[in-house]
Amino acid sequence: MPESNSIIDQLFEDEKLTEKQKKIIEAAIDSFSEKGYAGTSTSEIAKKAGVAEGTIFRHYKTKKDLLLSIIAPMLAKSIAPFVIKDIYKVLNHKYERYEDFLRAMIANRDIFLKQNLPLFKILIQEIPFHPELKEQFMEHIAIKIYSRFKDLVLYYQEKGDIIQIPAHSVIRLNISTLMGYFFTRYLIFPDNEWNDEEEIENMVQFLLHGLSPQK
Amino acid sequence: MPESNSIIDQLFEDEKLTEKQKKIIEAAIDSFSEKGYAGTSTSEIAKKAGVAEGTIFRHYKTKKDLLLSIIAPMLAKSIAPFVIKDIYKVLNHKYERYEDFLRAMIANRDIFLKQNLPLFKILIQEIPFHPELKEQFMEHIAIKIYSRFKDLVLYYQEKGDIIQIPAHSVIRLNISTLMGYFFTRYLIFPDNEWNDEEEIENMVQFLLHGLSPQK
Amino acid sequence: MPESNSIIDQLFEDEKLTEKQKKIIEAAIDSFSEKGYAGTSTSEIAKKAGVAEGTIFRHYKTKKDLLLSIIAPMLAKSIAPFVIKDIYKVLNHKYERYEDFLRAMIANRDIFLKQNLPLFKILIQEIPFHPELKEQFMEHIAIKIYSRFKDLVLYYQEKGDIIQIPAHSVIRLNISTLMGYFFTRYLIFPDNEWNDEEEIENMVQFLLHGLSPQK
Amino acid sequence: MPESNSIIDQLFEDEKLTEKQKKIIEAAIDSFSEKGYAGTSTSEIAKKAGVAEGTIFRHYKTKKDLLLSIIAPMLAKSIAPFVIKDIYKVLNHKYERYEDFLRAMIANRDIFLKQNLPLFKILIQEIPFHPELKEQFMEHIAIKIYSRFKDLVLYYQEKGDIIQIPAHSVIRLNISTLMGYFFTRYLIFPDNEWNDEEEIENMVQFLLHGLSPQK
DNA sequence: CATGAATGAGAATTCATTCAT
DNA sequence: CATGAATGAATTCTCATTCAT
């Protein structure tokens, strides 16, 4: 719980949260990620958070409000900014080669996901059922991230590091490969023994060869 | 609706379904896939199916029974058998090269997904919340499919078509790439314009190069 | 209860009401008229009606629906039609003199109110808080009744029975006098001893003299 | 708001009200008159008054206390005293004829109602639901006012200004006629165009002729 | 005095399930 | 087999009231 606290503190840093509010959010994240939004009752959250049920509704007008207040910062703060920063790093020639960028991104996202796994699960599971979330997702991820990622792809394509196929395909192949690993690693078989270094190395090689320009 | 009927007829072929039962299943698939299992009420399903609420419970003891009766055939009949058949085809030297197998598999899964999209969505979305489903999934997909897929991978690795990394990694990279395409194509951006042939060709090349043995 | 049943049967004649529905409406009328709409809980109504709380909501989507379903027939059926009928009677020269009409109206409304006292109380008390009710009231009472009443007034004014002041003033003075009696008689001091015949006779004389043309 | 302040100052003159208390009472009058006591929440009042929820309960132990603290002065100070004063005026031969008294009363009550409309609405609407209010009303209005009014009626009956029917009937006919006007004028159709002078004149003539002794 | 977070009892409403017809 | 009224437990949400700061 001290650990999950730190995540919450980080994600909700500029909002002043009462001790009880934090408890509520923690409990909600826990329950939503485990049983889904619709499958979790507010009384359950209240009990887990150790507060009265009314307290939840004092802070969040509706149950949906609670959900959104949890996901919004995940979308707004944690995913979008990451790419922006990395973009600048790249433009500052920190990642000369595509391979460098790839390794940096994998490491970065790996840490992020490991820390925010339950939130990530909620995000993934609830997006299909909530149009507002889908919109926010489109705006933050699909538009912002995509447009920045595209610049990167074009940059490395010009340099000759990457094959000349549509940028969106390159992006999708990249993300699919990463997501496939993260899902399998952290959600589907988290209990298997994993040789992470080897997996990542193989994944990097797979992506590099798969995307390298054909002679 | 005549089309969706045909899918149902196909998936539930050996069960004798009354007209009302079919309507119920259709309505349930529709609602579950759109709003999730927990977010769908039985009265909603009854209304959409044009039957009385009681009628649902005459055929399915509980709401969960209804869910399982929808997902079970999807798991049991549609995914598992496919690989069995293909295995034999491969062993019968139908797909000499890994590339041939790849193209066949993509085409096959593409058709299957296109026809069963709502069911697929339900499967994906509900598995995390229902231990029984997870178990069934493990049994049918993770174990059966994996073990057969592994034979294939070893076969093509021996032939020198595929790089020598652990079979599970090869399988995961393959599936991730395919799923990434199908998700993006059919679930996330179904309304975009897609040049399917080009996408698939790029994907095949990506996989072939990404998995080809390094010199 | 057999009596109140008859009223309900009369007011809700063309709607097919279950036994339970009748019980619910009876209980609702009882409670609403005694403690007001906002001051009555649905659980209270359910208990008084001897049904489960859910049963109320099976028949009336919301608590407000229940209120409206009670008041609507009161407005639509019971008040409006009365005047229409009487209008025709008058035009058929049944009530030659204004005095005849007056006595008939008083008798008619007296019976009606005596039978529908609780409903009448609800109507009076809730109209100020529900815009929809106000609108319906305006439409049914203020517009329909007023326009017919006006014809009568003009008729008797032409005949020289009534003083030449604006019809709306005549109507208001009439209704005020009647309502003042009914309110005092049935709502404020129902327990006092009342010499009804004398009261009505005095009221009639008061109205006749008050409205008779000045020499 | 400066105007409504003055009313409050007037009604609550001997109570020392803080600025916040005034705001609370103003807000409460506003909300109670618009949505009824049971339909208004204390949090709503607090918000409208610009104070914390707790502040209300610092001044009024319960919500009902707040209601009573609003209605009590309306009953005690504003209605009762009026008649007392006027009685003395009459006994001082200020209003020689019944007509003079009538005009004076109408003018007086007109001003009073215009200034205290929301309070008046609350009084009218809440009395039926609160036994204490009903008692207070009986004590202040029904008993005190009635007994003084009766003296007046007897006085004018002796003088031959008024017909010889029971005093309570005279009083009721008077009040009904006035209330009918005030309700229609200020509560039901406040937005219509009103020729107040003509209305009042007609009303006075109606009452005078209606109550004049028959030859 | 004032605040507003917290409470818990209770309100309206939903829902899976049952059962008499 | 099918119906749909009825149920009552659970769920979301409201609200008057309390109390530590």
mmCIF file of C-alpha atoms in Angstrom, chain B residues 60-132:
data_model
loop_
_atom_site.group_PDB
_atom_site.id
_atom_site.type_symbol
_atom_site.label_atom_id
_atom_site.label_comp_id
_atom_site.label_asym_id
_atom_site.label_seq_id
_atom_site.Cartn_x
_atom_site.Cartn_y
_atom_site.Cartn_z
ATOM 1 C CA TYR B 60 -30.581 -20.432 -19.209
ATOM 2 C CA LYS B 61 -30.701 -20.936 -15.503
ATOM 3 C CA THR B 62 -28.781 -17.762 -14.805
ATOM 4 C CA LYS B 63 -27.467 -14.753 -16.633
ATOM 5 C CA LYS B 64 -23.984 -16.178 -16.385
ATOM 6 C CA ASP B 65 -25.210 -19.383 -17.975
ATOM 7 C CA LEU B 66 -26.259 -17.328 -20.939
ATOM 8 C CA LEU B 67 -22.819 -15.775 -21.178
ATOM 9 C CA LEU B 68 -21.074 -19.105 -20.974
ATOM 10 C CA SER B 69 -23.408 -20.688 -23.485
ATOM 11 C CA ILE B 70 -22.317 -17.976 -25.883
ATOM 12 C CA ILE B 71 -18.614 -18.088 -25.264
ATOM 13 C CA ALA B 72 -18.133 -21.830 -24.893
ATOM 14 C CA PRO B 73 -18.764 -22.718 -28.545
ATOM 15 C CA MET B 74 -16.632 -19.790 -29.613
ATOM 16 C CA LEU B 75 -13.777 -21.247 -27.627
ATOM 17 C CA ALA B 76 -14.384 -24.917 -28.141
ATOM 18 C CA LYS B 77 -15.463 -25.143 -31.714
ATOM 19 C CA SER B 78 -14.010 -22.243 -33.537
ATOM 20 C CA ILE B 79 -10.528 -21.727 -32.354
ATOM 21 C CA ALA B 80 -9.276 -25.083 -31.322
ATOM 22 C CA PRO B 81 -10.310 -27.144 -34.349
ATOM 23 C CA PHE B 82 -8.780 -24.731 -36.783
ATOM 24 C CA VAL B 83 -5.280 -25.416 -35.688
ATOM 25 C CA ILE B 84 -5.786 -29.145 -35.657
ATOM 26 C CA LYS B 85 -6.836 -29.114 -39.264
ATOM 27 C CA ASP B 86 -4.011 -26.829 -40.276
ATOM 28 C CA ILE B 87 -1.501 -28.949 -38.486
ATOM 29 C CA TYR B 88 -2.451 -31.893 -40.599
ATOM 30 C CA LYS B 89 -2.378 -29.793 -43.705
ATOM 31 C CA VAL B 90 1.128 -28.738 -42.819
ATOM 32 C CA LEU B 91 2.219 -32.206 -42.069
ATOM 33 C CA ASN B 92 0.741 -33.119 -45.409
ATOM 34 C CA HIS B 93 3.271 -30.688 -46.907
ATOM 35 C CA LYS B 94 0.617 -28.299 -48.036
ATOM 36 C CA TYR B 95 2.535 -25.335 -46.642
ATOM 37 C CA GLU B 96 6.083 -26.021 -47.650
ATOM 38 C CA ARG B 97 7.453 -22.708 -46.507
ATOM 39 C CA TYR B 98 6.736 -20.681 -43.386
ATOM 40 C CA GLU B 99 5.562 -17.861 -45.646
ATOM 41 C CA ASP B 100 2.843 -20.082 -47.089
ATOM 42 C CA PHE B 101 1.618 -21.035 -43.661
ATOM 43 C CA LEU B 102 1.651 -17.409 -42.568
ATOM 44 C CA ARG B 103 -0.449 -16.207 -45.464
ATOM 45 C CA ALA B 104 -2.900 -19.058 -45.009
ATOM 46 C CA MET B 105 -3.274 -18.384 -41.316
ATOM 47 C CA ILE B 106 -3.794 -14.649 -41.812
ATOM 48 C CA ALA B 107 -6.452 -15.224 -44.446
ATOM 49 C CA ASN B 108 -8.191 -17.803 -42.324
ATOM 50 C CA ARG B 109 -8.264 -15.737 -39.123
ATOM 51 C CA ASP B 110 -9.252 -12.653 -41.043
ATOM 52 C CA ILE B 111 -12.396 -14.320 -42.316
ATOM 53 C CA PHE B 112 -13.151 -15.832 -38.949
ATOM 54 C CA LEU B 113 -12.797 -12.543 -37.105
ATOM 55 C CA LYS B 114 -14.771 -10.573 -39.625
ATOM 56 C CA GLN B 115 -17.661 -12.996 -39.149
ATOM 57 C CA ASN B 116 -17.460 -13.217 -35.378
ATOM 58 C CA LEU B 117 -16.425 -9.768 -34.344
ATOM 59 C CA PRO B 118 -18.994 -9.217 -31.588
ATOM 60 C CA LEU B 119 -18.345 -12.633 -30.117
ATOM 61 C CA PHE B 120 -14.638 -11.957 -30.256
ATOM 62 C CA LYS B 121 -15.119 -8.705 -28.407
ATOM 63 C CA ILE B 122 -17.104 -10.415 -25.697
ATOM 64 C CA LEU B 123 -14.464 -13.083 -25.332
ATOM 65 C CA ILE B 124 -11.663 -10.545 -25.014
ATOM 66 C CA GLN B 125 -13.547 -8.307 -22.643
ATOM 67 C CA GLU B 126 -14.997 -10.849 -20.303
ATOM 68 C CA ILE B 127 -12.124 -13.250 -19.861
ATOM 69 C CA PRO B 128 -10.391 -11.092 -17.253
ATOM 70 C CA PHE B 129 -13.489 -11.081 -15.017
ATOM 71 C CA HIS B 130 -14.506 -14.717 -15.118
ATOM 72 C CA PRO B 131 -12.120 -17.337 -13.758
ATOM 73 C CA GLU B 132 -14.012 -20.143 -15.485
#
